[in-house]
Tab-separated table of C-alpha atoms in Angstrom:
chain	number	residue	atom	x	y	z
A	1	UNK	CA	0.000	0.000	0.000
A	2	UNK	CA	1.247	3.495	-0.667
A	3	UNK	CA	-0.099	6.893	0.625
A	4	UNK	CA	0.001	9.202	-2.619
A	5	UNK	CA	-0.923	12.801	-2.417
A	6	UNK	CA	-2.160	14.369	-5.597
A	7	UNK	CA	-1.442	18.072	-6.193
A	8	UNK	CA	-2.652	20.618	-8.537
A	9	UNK	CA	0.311	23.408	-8.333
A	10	UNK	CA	0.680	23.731	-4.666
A	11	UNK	CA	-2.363	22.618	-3.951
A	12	UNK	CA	-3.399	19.135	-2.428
A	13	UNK	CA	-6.326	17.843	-4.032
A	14	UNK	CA	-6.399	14.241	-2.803
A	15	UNK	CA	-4.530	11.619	-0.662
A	16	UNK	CA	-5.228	7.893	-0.650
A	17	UNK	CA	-3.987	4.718	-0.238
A	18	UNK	CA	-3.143	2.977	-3.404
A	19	UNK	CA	-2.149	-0.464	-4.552
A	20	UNK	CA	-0.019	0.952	-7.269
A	21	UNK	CA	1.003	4.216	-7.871
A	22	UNK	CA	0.147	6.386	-11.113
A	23	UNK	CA	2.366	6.425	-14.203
A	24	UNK	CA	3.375	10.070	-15.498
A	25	UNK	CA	1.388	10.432	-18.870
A	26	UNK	CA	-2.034	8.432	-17.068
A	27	UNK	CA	-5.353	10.349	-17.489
A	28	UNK	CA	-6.828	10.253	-14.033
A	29	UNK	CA	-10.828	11.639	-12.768
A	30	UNK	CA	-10.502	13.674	-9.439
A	31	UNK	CA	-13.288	15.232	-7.585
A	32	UNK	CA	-15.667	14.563	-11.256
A	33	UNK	CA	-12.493	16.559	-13.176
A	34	UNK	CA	-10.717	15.396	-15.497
A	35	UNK	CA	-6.783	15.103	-15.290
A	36	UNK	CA	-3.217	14.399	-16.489
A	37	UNK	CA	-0.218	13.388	-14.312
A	38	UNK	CA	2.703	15.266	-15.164
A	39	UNK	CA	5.593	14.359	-12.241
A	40	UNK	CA	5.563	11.365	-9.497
A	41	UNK	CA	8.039	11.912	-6.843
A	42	UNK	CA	8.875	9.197	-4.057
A	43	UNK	CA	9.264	11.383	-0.880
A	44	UNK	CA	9.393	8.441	1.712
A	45	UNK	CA	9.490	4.907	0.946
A	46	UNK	CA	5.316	4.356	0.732
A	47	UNK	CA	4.719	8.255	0.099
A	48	UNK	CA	4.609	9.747	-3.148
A	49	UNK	CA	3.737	13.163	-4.459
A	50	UNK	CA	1.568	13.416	-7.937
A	51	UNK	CA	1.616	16.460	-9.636
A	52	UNK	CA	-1.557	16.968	-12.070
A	53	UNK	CA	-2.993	19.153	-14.442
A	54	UNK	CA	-6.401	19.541	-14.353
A	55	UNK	CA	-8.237	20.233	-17.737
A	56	UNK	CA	-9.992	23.772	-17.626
A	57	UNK	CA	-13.903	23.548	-17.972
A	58	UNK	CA	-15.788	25.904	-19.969
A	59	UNK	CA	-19.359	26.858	-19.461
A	60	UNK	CA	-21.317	27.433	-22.102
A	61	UNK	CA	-23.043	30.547	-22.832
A	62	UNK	CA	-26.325	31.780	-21.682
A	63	UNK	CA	-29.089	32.242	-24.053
A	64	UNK	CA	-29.650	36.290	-23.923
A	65	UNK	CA	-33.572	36.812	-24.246
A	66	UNK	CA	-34.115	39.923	-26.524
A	67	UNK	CA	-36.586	42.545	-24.085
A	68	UNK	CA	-38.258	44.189	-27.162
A	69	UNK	CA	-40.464	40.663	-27.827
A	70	UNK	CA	-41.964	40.490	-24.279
A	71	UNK	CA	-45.334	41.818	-23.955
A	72	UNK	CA	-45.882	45.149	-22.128
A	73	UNK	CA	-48.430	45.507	-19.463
């Protein structure tokens, strides 16, 4: 078993305990986002330290409702 802390920049997004530890290149899903592992160091003998890029979302655009068709009261 080994303890592996993911981090997104500086920030820790996840530890677990793990039978095997992620490959750099491996497309991971944390917290429903999608993800890439760029670095895996070994810190301790069962601790390692993932670094990941998380893929940006975009939202898509909201419909804008044109105020000369609504009816006047």
């Amino acid at each position: 078993m080994f303890a592996v802390h993911f981090f997104e920049n500086k920030n820790l997004l996840l530890s677990q305990l793990l039978q095997r530890v992620p490959s750099v290149g491996e497309e991971l899903k944390i917290k429903g986002r999608k993800g890439k592992v760029s670095s895996v160091t070994n810190v301790e003998q069962n601790k390692f330290h993932v670094q990941v890029v998380i893929e940006k979302v975009t939202k898509g655009k909201t419909a804008v409702v044109d105020q000369s068709k609504k009816r006047k009261r």
